[in-house]
PDB file of C-alpha atoms in Angstrom:
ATOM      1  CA  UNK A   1       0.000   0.000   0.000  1.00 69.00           C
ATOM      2  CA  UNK A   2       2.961   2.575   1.003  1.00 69.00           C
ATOM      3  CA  UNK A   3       4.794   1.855  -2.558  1.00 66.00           C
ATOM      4  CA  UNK A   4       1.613   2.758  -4.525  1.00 72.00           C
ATOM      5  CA  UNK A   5       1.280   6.351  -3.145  1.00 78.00           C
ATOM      6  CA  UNK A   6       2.401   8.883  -5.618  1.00 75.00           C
ATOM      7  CA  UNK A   7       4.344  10.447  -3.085  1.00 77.00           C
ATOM      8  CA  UNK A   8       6.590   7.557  -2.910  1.00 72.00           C
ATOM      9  CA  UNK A   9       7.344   7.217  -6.397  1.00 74.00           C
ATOM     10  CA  UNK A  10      10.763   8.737  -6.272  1.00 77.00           C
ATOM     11  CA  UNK A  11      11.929   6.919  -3.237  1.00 77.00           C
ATOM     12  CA  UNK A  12      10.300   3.400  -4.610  1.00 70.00           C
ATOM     13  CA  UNK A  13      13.668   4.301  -7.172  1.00 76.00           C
ATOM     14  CA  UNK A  14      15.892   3.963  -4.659  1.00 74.00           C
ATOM     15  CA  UNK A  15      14.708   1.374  -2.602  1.00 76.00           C
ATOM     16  CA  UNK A  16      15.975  -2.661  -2.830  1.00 76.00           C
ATOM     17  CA  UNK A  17      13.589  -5.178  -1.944  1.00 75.00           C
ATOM     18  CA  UNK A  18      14.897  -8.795  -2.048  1.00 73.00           C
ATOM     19  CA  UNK A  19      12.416 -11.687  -1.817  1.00 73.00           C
ATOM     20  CA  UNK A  20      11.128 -14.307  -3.368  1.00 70.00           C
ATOM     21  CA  UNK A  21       7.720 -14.371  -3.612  1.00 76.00           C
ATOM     22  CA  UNK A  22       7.485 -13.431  -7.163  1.00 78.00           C
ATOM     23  CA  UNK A  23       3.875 -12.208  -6.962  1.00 83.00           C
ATOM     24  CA  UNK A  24       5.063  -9.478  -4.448  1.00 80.00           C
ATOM     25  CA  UNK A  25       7.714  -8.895  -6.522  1.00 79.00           C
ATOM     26  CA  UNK A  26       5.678  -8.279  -9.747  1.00 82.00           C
ATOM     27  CA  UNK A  27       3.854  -5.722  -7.429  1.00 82.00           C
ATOM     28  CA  UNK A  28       6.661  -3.820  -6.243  1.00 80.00           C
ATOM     29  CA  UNK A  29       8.661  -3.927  -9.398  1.00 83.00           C
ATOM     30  CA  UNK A  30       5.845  -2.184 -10.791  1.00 83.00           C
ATOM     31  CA  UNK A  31       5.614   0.459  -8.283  1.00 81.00           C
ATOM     32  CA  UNK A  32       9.405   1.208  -9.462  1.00 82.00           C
ATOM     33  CA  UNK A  33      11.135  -0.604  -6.564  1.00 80.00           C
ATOM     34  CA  UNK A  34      14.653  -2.583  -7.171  1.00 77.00           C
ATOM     35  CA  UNK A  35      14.336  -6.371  -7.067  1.00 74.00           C
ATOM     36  CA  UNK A  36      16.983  -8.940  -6.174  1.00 70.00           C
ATOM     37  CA  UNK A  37      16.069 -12.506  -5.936  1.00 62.00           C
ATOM     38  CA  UNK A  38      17.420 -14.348  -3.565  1.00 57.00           C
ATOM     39  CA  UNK A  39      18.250 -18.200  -3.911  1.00 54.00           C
ATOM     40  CA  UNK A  40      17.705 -20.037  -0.868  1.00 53.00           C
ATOM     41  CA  UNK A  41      15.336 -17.632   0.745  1.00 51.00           C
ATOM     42  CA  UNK A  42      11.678 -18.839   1.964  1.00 50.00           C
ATOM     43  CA  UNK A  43       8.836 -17.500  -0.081  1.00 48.00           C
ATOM     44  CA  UNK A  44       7.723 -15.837   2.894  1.00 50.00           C
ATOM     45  CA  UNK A  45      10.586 -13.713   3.329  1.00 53.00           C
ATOM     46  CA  UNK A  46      11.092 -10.192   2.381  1.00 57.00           C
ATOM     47  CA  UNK A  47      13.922  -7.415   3.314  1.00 61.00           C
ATOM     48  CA  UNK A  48      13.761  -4.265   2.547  1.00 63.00           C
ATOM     49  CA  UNK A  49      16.778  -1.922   1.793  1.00 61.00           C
ATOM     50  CA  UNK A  50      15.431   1.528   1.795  1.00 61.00           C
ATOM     51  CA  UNK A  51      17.421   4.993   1.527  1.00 60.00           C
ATOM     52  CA  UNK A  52      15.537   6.129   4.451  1.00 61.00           C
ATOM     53  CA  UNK A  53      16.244   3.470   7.143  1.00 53.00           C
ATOM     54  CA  UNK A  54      19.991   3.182   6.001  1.00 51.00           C
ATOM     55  CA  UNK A  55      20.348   6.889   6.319  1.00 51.00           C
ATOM     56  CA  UNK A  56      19.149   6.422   9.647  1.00 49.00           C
ATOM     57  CA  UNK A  57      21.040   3.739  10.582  1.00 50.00           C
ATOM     58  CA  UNK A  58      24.402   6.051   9.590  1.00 51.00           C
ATOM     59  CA  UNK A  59      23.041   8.792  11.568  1.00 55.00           C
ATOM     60  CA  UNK A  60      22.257   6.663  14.846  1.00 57.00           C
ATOM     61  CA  UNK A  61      25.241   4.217  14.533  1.00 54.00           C
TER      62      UNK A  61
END
């Protein structure tokens, strides 16, 4: 729901997702996100590598 708002659009750019549930990652690839496919992952699995949080993470760490 958060990828799809217009607002979003530029960061959905910059943001990785790696999963591999490929129906959630027709979705997001759509929505302009970055998609890496992992190989021994469970379907159920998803991270998410966005600008935001790693910005954070350099700012906090």
């Amino acid at each position: 729901e958060i990828a799809r708002k217009p607002e979003n659009r530029e960061k959905n750019k910059r943001t990785i997702i790696i999963t591999s549930d490929r129906a959630l990652a027709v979705l997001l690839q759509r929505e302009g996100c970055l998609l890496m496919k992992p190989y021994n992952w469970f379907a159920h699995c998803v991270m998410v590598l966005a600008p935001d949080l790693i910005r954070y993470e350099e700012l906090t760490g």
